[in-house]
Amino acid sequence: MTETLLRFEDILEFVSAYNPDSDEDLLRRAYVYSAMAHRGQVRVSGEPYLVHPLEVARILAEMHLDEVAIATGLLHDLLEDTWVTEEELEEQFGEHITGLVKALTKITTMEQSYAAREAAQAENVRRMLLASIVDVRVILVKLADRLHNMRTLGYLPENRRKRIAAETMEIYAPIAHRLGMGRIKAELEDLALAYQHPEEHRRLTEQLGQREEVASSMIAEIRGAITQVLEENSIKADVRGRIKHLHSIWTKLRRQGIGLDRVYDFLAFRLIVDTVPHCYAALGLIHQLWRPVPGRIKDYIAMPKPNAYQSLHTSVIGPEGQPFEVQIRTLDMDEIAERGIAAHWLYKEGRELSHDAERVSWLRSLVEGQQENPRDFLNSLKLNLYPEEVYTFTPKGEVFAFARGATPIDFAYHVHTEVGHHCVGARINGKLVPLRTPLQNGDIVEILTSSNQVPSRDWLEIAVSGRAQNKIRGWLNRGEKEQAVEAGRRLLERECRRLGISLKHLREEGKLAQMASDHGFGREEDLAAAVGFGRLSLKDVLAPFARTRATAPVVAPAPGKVRVGAADGSVIMVRGQRDLLTYRAQCCNPLPGDQIVGYVTRGRGVAVHAAQCPNVRKLLFTAEREVEVEWAGVEGAFAVPLNVGFEDRPGMLASISQAANGENANIRSCHLSTNEDRLGTAELVVDVQGREHLEKVLVALRHIPGVTSVETSVTAPGRRLRVL
Ligand code: MN
């Protein structure tokens, strides 16, 4: 306890040095409360748990953040890991800090399935990012939390180390980069490297260690030469030389496929000068000393990176023919390069959170949108956070930065939503190109539009930016609503005709509006949409008028029915809504990965067929009963019947079960029979995860010596039919 108290006093002293006005009382209360709540808890490392929130607080203090952030750091694990309730926390520390802690509290799932864990992870990240848009301190505390967890990751079992290191590389290091927090990003990357590729990390450290002596004498020599030439020209500068951080050397080795002995530019120098003109003057002097490497001169002062990073970069060929990198910037720029968004934290008078909101507006594009599927959300998040950027230009010279792989569609949506919706083509550097052409650094892009053009579903495959994807999805969903309204109206009309009543009269007498409000809708249009989507049955809607003939309703699921998966665990989502009962059609047994179509049945919900199931063509002549469906949360086993033909020989059963096991496919049942010609058949039912998995199992079975045929009743994948 005394030791942790000392650590805390240490932090307090540090905070008051950079922020004399800080609320020491708040920090003390947070410390005492956290110490009380975590009392008796121990980390895997054997240390008292309290060490963790304390170290998180220290990292936040090193970012020079305010007392609210640091207090949140001290309290961040209370709701997740102690008996403290939200109400108690709020009573002690108020609504705001409690809100910050809540955003950092993970929801956990007792379920062990990968899908459940993935869904929980997606939800946690989404909530944390959403809260950060309102108050960026949430994500700063999260980064500090992650940094300390990474520093102590060695105590966890290997599978968890690997998982957390991967998540750090995919989500948190890129977020630190986007926030301009170079120092934390570098440390997160180096730590992750140690756990993701322990062997390579060890070798690299060892090799760098061997070259340390040479490196430090080279650093001293070059540093001396730089200092001298700057002094001669009366430019005051702080010159620092260092070995680049491990992860950036490692990336270079990977990218160029070479060994460390052939990486020469692992040295980097940084010149901190006092004014912008001195930055350029220093660059000129460096280039007079050593020859610059063509194509490596970058002016991020004139063109700052999207994360506000500013600096001049160059690579030059050093005294012994080895290239090295030089960064030149002012002290202010250096602060921003190292600490990013945190650099401004305390200096602004009368700061408002809305200022930060502007600086993190890119967060919004990551979180917003209709990606309800957790995997889609995480994938698009990772893709959009991917730090490799492509810089492109408008014909007027404006710079747009994108993740690698971005296409003219991303560019078009970046210009304006309407430009995106109507984009038909693009000219890159004056040449007409197809929409799926990946953008390259330095491309000048001009978008061609046509008022007749509208977004199509393929665009979701072509666009990579969150913004473009969300806009496209939004447009498509709106389109679906319109289609549903139309289908609903048609259904109502037809049903009315069948019942011998006039829809027109109903509308004129105001009965339609009455019906809408009876079912909780504001407008007739929404009622029609609900019918069109199948959320509301025609029978229910028209019941008050259907005096005479009672017939089975066309659209059957009762309102309010919760979406349920089929009995075998498959879950299929009806696009745009989650409240229809679905089941896999027995005729074609579609699997995740297959193109599918849904067909609204009489009384049984939505039957889901493989798109090329022969029955579908016959069924879909009533186009309004087709609904779009997609796979959702498809973790789970799908039973597939197989017929395996073989030449009878010993060990066949073992070979079959080995082949299935080798692909991790559980055999539910197996029935073997042979005839007098020593030809045999095995009727199997295996559990597979989806189409791809099934294909693997089929290949494995076909490769068994003696197997002559493998058949399945499950239709092969193909193009999706579009009837609507
Ligand atoms: Mn924590």
XYZ file of C-alpha atoms and ligand atoms in Angstrom:
725
model
C 0.000 0.000 0.000
C 2.767 2.433 0.872
C 4.561 1.657 -2.332
C 1.471 2.465 -4.420
C 0.903 5.610 -2.392
C 4.438 6.720 -3.220
C 3.736 6.116 -6.891
C 0.627 8.232 -6.600
C 2.423 11.134 -4.876
C 4.968 10.932 -7.652
C 2.227 11.373 -10.260
C 0.680 14.263 -8.321
C 3.985 16.064 -8.262
C 4.453 15.470 -11.966
C 0.955 16.815 -12.729
C 1.365 19.974 -10.668
C 4.623 20.700 -12.521
C 2.861 21.073 -15.883
C -0.555 22.059 -14.558
C -0.284 24.073 -11.323
C -4.058 24.688 -11.300
C -5.003 21.039 -11.357
C -7.668 19.817 -8.969
C -5.520 17.844 -6.562
C -8.472 17.011 -4.374
C -10.250 15.219 -7.202
C -7.142 13.183 -7.949
C -6.679 12.226 -4.295
C -10.317 11.178 -3.979
C -10.067 9.112 -7.145
C -6.913 7.423 -5.882
C -8.379 6.583 -2.485
C -11.629 5.313 -3.991
C -9.821 3.169 -6.533
C -7.468 1.789 -3.848
C -10.471 0.868 -1.716
C -12.406 -0.779 -4.505
C -9.456 -2.751 -5.879
C -8.249 -3.778 -2.409
C -7.200 -7.404 -2.290
C -7.232 -7.791 -6.076
C -4.069 -9.028 -7.691
C -2.940 -8.888 -11.309
C -1.633 -11.954 -13.133
C 1.829 -10.486 -12.626
C 1.375 -10.873 -8.867
C 1.321 -7.125 -8.281
C -1.584 -5.456 -6.488
C -4.284 -4.580 -9.022
C -4.061 -0.922 -8.057
C -0.714 -0.701 -9.842
C -2.581 -0.907 -13.158
C -4.899 2.133 -12.766
C -1.948 4.013 -11.252
C 0.273 3.314 -14.228
C -2.567 4.258 -16.569
C -2.829 7.548 -14.667
C 0.913 8.047 -15.012
C 0.767 7.561 -18.785
C -2.084 10.095 -18.944
C -0.015 12.531 -16.893
C 2.858 12.022 -19.304
C 0.462 13.073 -22.049
C -0.051 16.230 -19.946
C -3.783 15.667 -19.687
C -6.131 17.291 -17.196
C -7.383 15.940 -13.883
C -10.644 14.633 -15.341
C -8.721 12.366 -17.692
C -6.305 11.246 -14.983
C -9.106 10.602 -12.485
C -10.902 8.579 -15.161
C -7.693 6.616 -15.606
C -7.616 5.831 -11.889
C -11.257 4.754 -11.928
C -11.479 3.137 -15.345
C -11.756 -0.488 -14.227
C -14.113 -0.007 -11.290
C -17.398 -0.795 -13.018
C -15.940 -3.763 -14.857
C -13.876 -5.388 -12.144
C -15.170 -4.342 -8.714
C -18.365 -4.195 -6.731
C -18.732 -0.463 -7.330
C -22.009 0.382 -9.047
C -22.757 3.119 -11.512
C -24.888 4.938 -8.924
C -22.139 4.890 -6.312
C -19.567 6.153 -8.766
C -21.889 8.912 -9.898
C -22.528 9.953 -6.315
C -18.795 10.250 -5.703
C -17.531 11.697 -8.967
C -20.515 13.055 -10.825
C -22.171 12.266 -14.074
C -19.397 13.241 -16.432
C -16.578 11.077 -15.076
C -19.036 8.208 -14.589
C -20.005 8.550 -18.250
C -16.356 8.335 -19.276
C -15.790 5.240 -17.130
C -18.958 3.654 -18.513
C -17.730 4.099 -22.066
C -14.559 2.245 -21.051
C -16.410 -0.621 -19.405
C -16.482 -3.703 -21.553
C -19.598 -5.750 -21.838
C -18.580 -9.332 -21.448
C -20.222 -12.434 -22.689
C -20.413 -15.773 -20.985
C -20.721 -17.432 -24.338
C -17.556 -19.059 -25.562
C -18.339 -19.086 -29.260
C -16.134 -17.041 -31.518
C -19.157 -15.227 -32.930
C -20.361 -14.160 -29.503
C -16.903 -12.929 -28.508
C -16.538 -11.095 -31.790
C -19.944 -9.449 -31.367
C -19.049 -8.305 -27.857
C -15.692 -6.969 -29.036
C -17.338 -5.054 -31.879
C -19.898 -3.571 -29.520
C -17.233 -2.489 -27.023
C -15.127 -0.792 -29.665
C -18.159 0.868 -31.201
C -19.385 2.259 -27.864
C -15.928 3.493 -26.935
C -15.477 5.275 -30.277
C -18.951 6.805 -30.131
C -18.257 8.207 -26.665
C -14.907 9.556 -27.892
C -16.661 11.722 -30.456
C -18.346 13.493 -27.558
C -15.301 13.542 -25.292
C -11.978 12.523 -26.780
C -10.583 11.754 -23.302
C -12.341 8.383 -23.518
C -10.041 7.160 -26.235
C -6.979 8.735 -24.638
C -7.647 6.787 -21.423
C -8.273 3.675 -23.493
C -4.905 4.100 -25.231
C -3.150 4.541 -21.869
C -4.951 1.430 -20.564
C -3.899 -0.545 -23.610
C -0.324 0.699 -23.412
C 0.062 -0.494 -19.833
C -1.624 -3.794 -20.635
C 0.807 -4.246 -23.529
C 3.754 -3.450 -21.254
C 2.640 -6.239 -18.924
C 1.358 -8.630 -21.575
C 4.133 -11.157 -20.935
C 2.275 -12.484 -17.899
C -0.692 -13.729 -19.914
C -0.931 -17.115 -21.651
C 0.288 -17.182 -25.232
C -3.065 -17.312 -27.048
C -4.300 -14.229 -25.203
C -0.996 -12.432 -25.790
C -1.313 -13.046 -29.501
C -4.943 -11.965 -29.612
C -4.386 -8.758 -27.683
C -1.242 -7.931 -29.662
C -3.171 -8.417 -32.917
C -6.002 -6.187 -31.734
C -3.451 -3.569 -30.721
C -1.917 -3.588 -34.198
C -5.248 -3.606 -35.989
C -7.126 -1.052 -33.940
C -5.216 0.837 -31.255
C -1.867 1.625 -32.905
C -3.705 2.963 -35.989
C -5.987 5.055 -33.766
C -2.931 6.493 -31.965
C -1.519 7.266 -35.400
C -4.716 8.965 -36.531
C -4.672 11.062 -33.375
C -1.090 12.012 -34.223
C 0.313 10.393 -31.080
C 3.585 9.224 -32.584
C 5.287 8.241 -29.337
C 2.526 5.965 -28.098
C 1.980 4.491 -31.522
C 5.658 3.541 -31.781
C 5.690 1.913 -28.361
C 2.468 -0.027 -29.035
C 3.903 -1.290 -32.322
C 7.208 -2.369 -30.812
C 5.448 -4.195 -27.982
C 3.004 -5.886 -30.363
C 5.865 -7.021 -32.582
C 7.501 -8.738 -29.604
C 4.379 -10.857 -29.043
C 3.182 -11.359 -32.587
C 6.569 -12.406 -33.952
C 8.639 -13.261 -30.870
C 11.388 -15.086 -32.760
C 11.941 -12.372 -35.362
C 11.770 -9.759 -32.638
C 14.463 -11.522 -30.652
C 16.766 -11.868 -33.662
C 16.283 -8.253 -34.657
C 17.059 -6.973 -31.161
C 20.132 -9.160 -31.036
C 21.404 -7.994 -34.424
C 20.801 -4.358 -33.586
C 22.652 -4.918 -30.327
C 25.662 -6.202 -32.247
C 25.695 -3.124 -34.429
C 25.126 -0.689 -31.639
C 28.755 0.335 -31.333
C 29.106 1.061 -35.036
C 25.774 2.841 -34.977
C 26.630 5.119 -32.096
C 29.933 6.193 -33.602
C 28.116 6.886 -36.892
C 25.476 8.873 -35.028
C 28.140 10.935 -33.269
C 29.963 11.646 -36.531
C 26.877 12.690 -38.496
C 25.469 14.658 -35.592
C 28.748 16.577 -35.307
C 28.726 17.430 -38.989
C 25.124 18.654 -38.860
C 25.668 20.728 -35.721
C 28.699 22.365 -37.263
C 27.101 23.381 -40.549
C 24.044 24.765 -38.703
C 26.226 26.767 -36.333
C 28.209 28.213 -39.211
C 24.928 29.458 -40.610
C 23.605 30.728 -37.267
C 20.701 28.301 -37.068
C 19.991 27.210 -33.532
C 19.017 23.584 -33.457
C 18.632 20.601 -31.224
C 20.052 17.666 -33.182
C 19.155 14.150 -32.120
C 20.228 10.895 -33.683
C 18.767 7.493 -32.939
C 18.179 4.015 -34.221
C 14.704 3.826 -35.704
C 12.113 1.969 -33.725
C 12.047 -1.784 -34.123
C 8.707 -2.064 -35.801
C 9.611 0.367 -38.577
C 12.883 -1.493 -39.264
C 10.990 -4.775 -39.256
C 8.382 -3.443 -41.716
C 11.175 -2.337 -43.997
C 12.867 -5.735 -43.875
C 9.558 -7.400 -44.646
C 8.664 -5.076 -47.480
C 12.019 -5.321 -49.173
C 12.573 -8.964 -48.324
C 16.131 -8.367 -47.136
C 18.199 -9.139 -44.053
C 19.251 -6.617 -41.458
C 22.817 -6.609 -42.770
C 21.464 -5.019 -45.897
C 19.313 -2.370 -44.243
C 21.495 0.636 -44.079
C 19.104 3.354 -43.185
C 18.146 2.291 -39.721
C 19.471 5.592 -38.434
C 17.266 8.632 -38.169
C 18.098 12.196 -37.204
C 15.795 14.874 -35.966
C 16.531 18.580 -36.098
C 14.399 20.830 -33.940
C 14.847 24.438 -35.078
C 13.093 27.602 -33.973
C 11.281 28.865 -37.064
C 9.722 27.538 -40.259
C 12.191 29.415 -42.537
C 14.992 27.754 -40.572
C 13.466 24.361 -41.349
C 13.859 24.972 -45.068
C 17.295 26.548 -44.621
C 18.464 23.529 -42.633
C 17.133 21.200 -45.337
C 19.175 23.067 -47.958
C 22.317 22.833 -45.834
C 21.866 19.094 -45.268
C 21.490 18.593 -49.013
C 24.724 20.466 -49.575
C 26.519 18.187 -47.141
C 25.155 14.920 -48.486
C 23.412 13.950 -51.685
C 19.632 13.467 -51.250
C 17.967 10.242 -52.340
C 15.553 11.105 -55.170
C 11.878 10.787 -54.306
C 12.430 10.803 -50.556
C 12.057 14.540 -49.945
C 8.688 15.240 -48.317
C 7.308 18.609 -47.315
C 4.709 17.944 -44.634
C 5.018 21.549 -43.487
C 3.376 22.910 -46.602
C 1.123 19.850 -46.784
C 0.437 18.539 -43.284
C -0.711 14.948 -42.886
C -4.410 14.486 -42.039
C -3.416 13.928 -38.403
C -1.841 17.422 -38.341
C 1.720 16.069 -38.457
C 4.162 18.629 -39.857
C 7.822 18.115 -40.672
C 10.324 18.085 -43.521
C 11.671 14.640 -44.391
C 14.628 13.697 -46.484
C 16.986 10.761 -46.945
C 20.592 11.429 -47.836
C 23.606 9.287 -48.697
C 25.927 9.510 -45.705
C 29.718 9.797 -45.404
C 30.334 6.086 -45.967
C 27.715 5.633 -48.656
C 24.937 4.536 -46.298
C 21.598 6.342 -46.537
C 19.971 7.808 -43.438
C 16.823 9.776 -42.736
C 16.533 13.352 -41.510
C 13.405 15.026 -40.093
C 13.385 18.762 -39.606
C 10.717 20.673 -37.679
C 9.986 23.346 -35.092
C 9.419 22.638 -31.413
C 5.649 23.101 -31.790
C 5.557 20.662 -34.676
C 7.598 18.197 -32.655
C 5.129 18.391 -29.782
C 2.315 17.585 -32.181
C 4.305 14.796 -33.832
C 4.984 13.104 -30.511
C 1.818 13.801 -28.569
C -0.734 14.601 -31.265
C -4.160 15.622 -30.059
C -2.907 15.600 -26.452
C -0.399 18.362 -27.285
C -3.115 21.009 -27.245
C -4.892 19.689 -24.265
C -4.119 22.231 -21.573
C -2.933 25.186 -23.511
C -6.210 26.388 -24.906
C -8.037 28.868 -22.726
C -11.771 28.374 -22.479
C -11.494 25.166 -24.433
C -14.665 23.527 -25.492
C -15.129 19.894 -26.180
C -16.606 20.751 -29.544
C -13.136 21.816 -30.727
C -11.948 18.295 -30.188
C -15.042 16.999 -31.914
C -13.813 18.616 -35.111
C -10.425 17.024 -34.745
C -11.934 13.604 -34.321
C -14.710 13.960 -36.868
C -13.124 11.088 -38.806
C -14.172 8.886 -35.890
C -17.771 9.504 -36.787
C -17.331 8.053 -40.253
C -15.869 4.915 -38.660
C -18.755 4.296 -36.320
C -21.784 5.516 -38.133
C -23.620 3.486 -40.675
C -25.730 0.413 -40.691
C -23.122 -2.304 -40.292
C -25.033 -4.291 -37.747
C -23.077 -7.408 -38.380
C -20.161 -7.301 -35.908
C -17.730 -8.853 -38.369
C -18.562 -6.291 -41.052
C -18.130 -3.533 -38.524
C -14.743 -4.750 -37.300
C -13.493 -5.431 -40.803
C -14.445 -2.040 -42.113
C -13.000 -0.435 -38.986
C -9.656 -2.174 -39.443
C -9.614 -1.373 -43.117
C -10.365 2.275 -42.496
C -7.809 2.568 -39.738
C -5.110 0.949 -41.804
C -2.312 3.449 -41.555
C -0.927 3.202 -45.056
C -2.222 6.249 -46.793
C -2.531 7.335 -50.361
C -2.375 11.046 -51.082
C -4.340 12.232 -54.078
C -5.232 15.589 -55.528
C -8.256 17.305 -56.981
C -7.644 19.133 -60.251
C -7.477 22.285 -58.129
C -4.654 20.877 -56.001
C -6.629 20.019 -52.861
C -5.180 16.977 -51.062
C -7.383 14.011 -50.169
C -5.882 11.138 -48.176
C -7.289 7.606 -48.259
C -6.474 4.161 -46.987
C -4.560 2.077 -49.484
C -6.875 0.353 -51.943
C -9.232 3.327 -52.200
C -10.839 3.880 -55.602
C -12.400 6.786 -57.505
C -15.695 5.975 -55.737
C -14.098 6.825 -52.385
C -12.733 9.978 -53.929
C -16.141 10.938 -55.324
C -17.866 10.499 -51.947
C -15.108 12.499 -50.311
C -15.883 15.410 -52.648
C -19.611 15.320 -51.928
C -22.321 12.750 -51.315
C -24.165 13.742 -54.487
C -20.976 13.491 -56.537
C -20.600 9.990 -55.134
C -24.163 8.925 -55.927
C -23.916 10.060 -59.538
C -20.348 9.088 -60.306
C -19.977 7.209 -63.581
C -16.260 7.285 -64.157
C -13.015 9.032 -63.418
C -10.046 10.554 -65.073
C -6.770 9.880 -63.288
C -3.902 12.055 -64.446
C -5.964 12.916 -67.510
C -6.710 9.317 -68.479
C -10.144 7.681 -68.305
C -10.135 4.730 -65.912
C -12.700 2.207 -64.610
C -14.247 2.921 -61.210
C -12.442 0.067 -59.523
C -8.958 1.402 -60.303
C -6.955 1.727 -57.057
C -5.678 5.250 -56.441
C -1.924 5.805 -56.274
C 0.094 8.414 -54.433
C 0.146 11.704 -56.304
C -2.789 10.877 -58.606
C -4.790 13.834 -59.827
C -8.375 12.624 -59.870
C -11.326 14.083 -61.699
C -14.760 12.544 -61.200
C -17.270 12.264 -64.022
C -20.918 12.304 -63.056
C -24.246 11.713 -64.727
C -27.663 12.517 -63.336
C -28.873 9.102 -64.502
C -26.350 7.230 -62.407
C -27.306 5.757 -59.007
C -25.301 3.657 -56.534
C -25.350 -0.092 -56.944
C -24.627 -2.894 -54.534
C -21.329 -3.710 -56.302
C -20.009 -0.372 -55.150
C -19.821 -1.708 -51.624
C -17.106 -4.047 -52.884
C -15.257 -1.266 -54.670
C -15.327 1.463 -52.042
C -13.071 1.077 -48.998
C -13.632 4.239 -46.980
C -16.199 4.176 -44.190
C -17.738 7.341 -45.507
C -18.372 5.987 -48.994
C -19.619 2.647 -47.687
C -22.053 4.305 -45.313
C -23.393 6.659 -47.962
C -23.854 3.829 -50.435
C -25.526 1.616 -47.862
C -27.746 4.494 -46.790
C -28.862 5.070 -50.345
C -29.514 1.376 -50.958
C -31.520 1.058 -47.748
C -33.626 4.059 -48.659
C -34.207 2.385 -51.999
C -35.350 -0.721 -50.178
C -37.842 1.197 -48.132
C -39.340 2.658 -51.271
C -39.550 -0.804 -52.771
C -41.237 -2.080 -49.630
C -43.807 0.711 -49.719
C -44.601 -0.139 -53.296
C -44.845 -3.863 -52.628
C -46.994 -3.182 -49.563
C -49.405 -1.016 -51.534
C -49.693 -3.650 -54.237
C -50.407 -6.327 -51.635
C -53.029 -4.181 -49.900
C -54.701 -3.387 -53.158
C -54.828 -6.988 -54.273
C -56.084 -8.216 -50.939
C -58.785 -5.531 -50.897
C -59.876 -6.541 -54.351
C -60.109 -10.142 -53.205
C -62.176 -9.106 -50.210
C -64.404 -7.030 -52.435
C -63.596 -3.696 -50.838
C -62.144 -0.602 -52.425
C -58.792 0.635 -51.187
C -59.548 3.961 -52.760
C -62.684 4.333 -50.636
C -60.841 3.287 -47.515
C -58.293 5.982 -48.179
C -60.905 8.643 -48.923
C -62.894 7.801 -45.820
C -59.725 8.229 -43.745
C -59.856 4.589 -42.710
C -56.392 3.907 -44.064
C -54.912 6.641 -41.908
C -56.888 5.216 -38.984
C -55.492 1.755 -39.678
C -51.985 3.146 -39.785
C -52.352 4.800 -36.420
C -54.042 1.692 -34.972
C -50.841 -0.182 -35.765
C -48.642 2.560 -34.377
C -47.651 4.233 -37.630
C -47.786 7.924 -38.357
C -48.383 7.650 -42.047
C -50.083 5.337 -44.478
C -46.746 4.960 -46.226
C -45.153 3.421 -43.132
C -48.031 1.000 -42.840
C -47.500 -0.053 -46.451
C -43.771 -0.441 -45.826
C -44.430 -2.669 -42.816
C -46.670 -4.855 -44.951
C -44.115 -4.860 -47.754
C -41.323 -5.905 -45.397
C -43.585 -8.595 -43.991
C -43.572 -7.130 -40.479
C -47.287 -6.779 -40.495
C -49.689 -9.340 -41.875
C -52.361 -8.318 -44.324
C -54.827 -10.332 -42.312
C -54.244 -8.176 -39.248
C -54.446 -4.970 -41.211
C -57.594 -5.803 -43.060
C -59.277 -7.876 -40.344
C -61.888 -5.203 -39.509
C -63.085 -5.309 -43.139
C -62.836 -8.992 -43.846
C -66.328 -9.994 -42.856
C -67.033 -12.568 -45.442
C -64.317 -14.850 -46.746
C -61.571 -15.966 -44.415
C -58.430 -17.058 -46.205
C -54.837 -17.679 -45.292
C -52.838 -14.493 -45.324
C -50.173 -14.102 -47.929
C -47.727 -12.432 -45.616
C -47.761 -14.417 -42.479
C -45.374 -13.579 -39.665
C -47.224 -11.973 -36.803
C -46.125 -8.488 -35.830
C -43.556 -8.195 -33.109
C -42.186 -11.658 -33.660
C -38.553 -11.749 -32.774
C -36.163 -12.985 -35.390
C -35.359 -16.598 -34.782
C -32.825 -18.800 -36.431
C -33.730 -22.136 -37.925
C -33.580 -25.122 -35.625
C -30.096 -26.122 -36.703
C -28.597 -22.889 -35.479
C -28.379 -21.060 -38.773
C -29.291 -17.428 -38.595
C -30.379 -15.561 -41.661
C -31.161 -11.924 -41.605
C -33.822 -10.439 -43.761
C -32.095 -7.412 -45.127
C -32.983 -4.216 -43.389
C -34.865 -5.827 -40.528
C -34.469 -8.510 -37.936
C -37.940 -9.534 -37.031
C -38.955 -12.153 -39.524
C -38.847 -15.843 -38.925
C -36.571 -17.545 -41.405
C -35.714 -21.112 -42.265
C -33.458 -22.843 -44.766
C -35.399 -24.425 -47.572
C -35.018 -28.202 -47.560
C -34.864 -28.453 -51.350
C -31.509 -26.762 -51.647
C -30.135 -26.389 -48.094
C -28.202 -23.153 -48.656
C -25.018 -22.605 -46.657
C -23.294 -19.462 -45.442
C -21.235 -18.218 -48.347
C -23.976 -19.079 -50.874
C -25.978 -16.457 -52.669
C -29.463 -16.661 -51.247
C -32.958 -15.341 -51.827
C -35.860 -15.198 -49.449
C -39.449 -16.067 -50.290
C -42.309 -15.052 -48.034
C -44.398 -18.158 -47.416
C -47.921 -18.604 -46.231
C -47.700 -18.843 -42.489
C -44.122 -20.079 -42.056
C -42.084 -16.950 -42.409
C -39.367 -16.540 -44.966
C -37.993 -19.562 -46.762
C -34.382 -19.072 -47.718
C -33.285 -20.735 -50.930
C -29.982 -20.933 -52.738
C -30.202 -18.377 -55.522
C -30.059 -20.989 -58.242
C -32.331 -23.503 -56.606
C -34.630 -24.689 -59.419
C -37.651 -24.059 -57.198
C -36.826 -20.406 -56.870
C -37.540 -19.606 -60.476
C -40.948 -21.202 -60.191
C -41.728 -19.538 -56.895
C -40.622 -16.077 -57.722
C -43.183 -15.325 -60.370
C -44.906 -13.433 -57.581
C -42.131 -10.928 -57.368
C -43.519 -9.053 -54.400
C -43.016 -12.079 -52.224
C -39.275 -12.069 -52.717
C -37.297 -10.432 -49.941
C -33.612 -9.800 -49.814
C -31.822 -11.891 -47.259
C -28.270 -12.175 -46.068
C -26.310 -14.350 -43.720
C -25.795 -12.950 -40.267
C -23.970 -14.371 -37.284
C -23.367 -17.551 -39.208
C -21.198 -19.233 -36.602
C -22.538 -22.654 -36.010
C -22.932 -26.011 -37.579
C -25.012 -26.763 -40.650
C -25.919 -30.340 -41.260
C -25.212 -31.496 -44.799
C -26.062 -34.951 -46.136
C -23.335 -36.530 -48.288
C -23.125 -39.661 -50.385
C -19.672 -41.164 -50.762
C -19.106 -43.957 -53.266
C -16.019 -46.145 -52.886
C -14.301 -49.410 -53.747
C -14.509 -51.578 -50.681
C -11.190 -51.905 -48.904
C -10.069 -52.145 -45.307
C -9.910 -48.969 -43.295
C -12.353 -47.009 -45.458
C -14.448 -45.873 -42.494
C -11.318 -44.712 -40.694
C -10.115 -42.821 -43.786
C -13.467 -41.078 -44.159
C -13.596 -40.013 -40.556
C -9.955 -38.929 -40.681
C -10.605 -36.800 -43.751
C -13.592 -35.135 -42.097
C -11.707 -34.636 -38.841
C -8.772 -33.191 -40.716
C -11.082 -30.429 -41.905
C -12.687 -30.074 -38.471
C -16.033 -31.312 -39.715
C -18.001 -33.298 -37.205
C -19.709 -36.426 -38.537
C -23.235 -36.581 -37.165
C -24.126 -39.912 -38.598
C -22.630 -42.443 -40.957
C -24.134 -45.473 -42.594
C -21.898 -47.785 -44.637
C -23.011 -50.474 -47.049
C -21.276 -52.596 -49.682
C -22.561 -54.861 -52.456
C -21.205 -58.079 -53.955
C -19.128 -56.163 -56.501
C -17.203 -54.741 -53.567
C -18.567 -51.301 -54.284
C -19.704 -49.348 -51.279
C -21.691 -46.263 -50.338
C -21.413 -44.179 -47.196
C -24.349 -41.977 -46.294
C -22.952 -39.286 -44.057
C -24.342 -36.257 -42.349
C -21.559 -33.809 -41.549
C -21.619 -30.451 -39.785
C -19.990 -27.652 -41.722
C -19.621 -23.955 -41.050
C -20.411 -22.780 -44.530
C -19.884 -23.170 -48.236
C -16.095 -22.802 -48.122
C -15.831 -25.331 -45.353
C -18.047 -27.772 -47.237
C -15.871 -27.447 -50.337
C -12.801 -28.303 -48.254
C -14.501 -31.359 -46.812
C -15.548 -32.492 -50.295
C -11.988 -32.136 -51.577
C -10.604 -34.056 -48.597
C -13.089 -36.894 -49.161
C -12.382 -37.043 -52.894
C -8.681 -37.378 -52.177
C -9.130 -40.600 -50.225
C -7.671 -43.429 -52.298
C -10.506 -45.668 -53.445
C -13.233 -43.047 -53.243
C -15.046 -42.882 -56.556
C -17.667 -40.197 -55.983
C -18.808 -37.656 -53.434
C -22.231 -36.116 -53.805
C -24.261 -33.631 -51.882
C -27.777 -32.359 -52.234
C -26.626 -28.862 -51.405
C -26.675 -26.738 -54.530
C -23.434 -25.254 -55.760
C -22.929 -21.508 -55.396
C -23.795 -19.195 -58.191
C -25.073 -15.791 -59.064
C -27.862 -14.326 -57.049
C -31.111 -13.811 -58.912
C -32.572 -10.381 -58.739
C -36.255 -10.297 -59.299
C -37.450 -7.314 -57.334
Mn -7.662 -1.503 -17.496
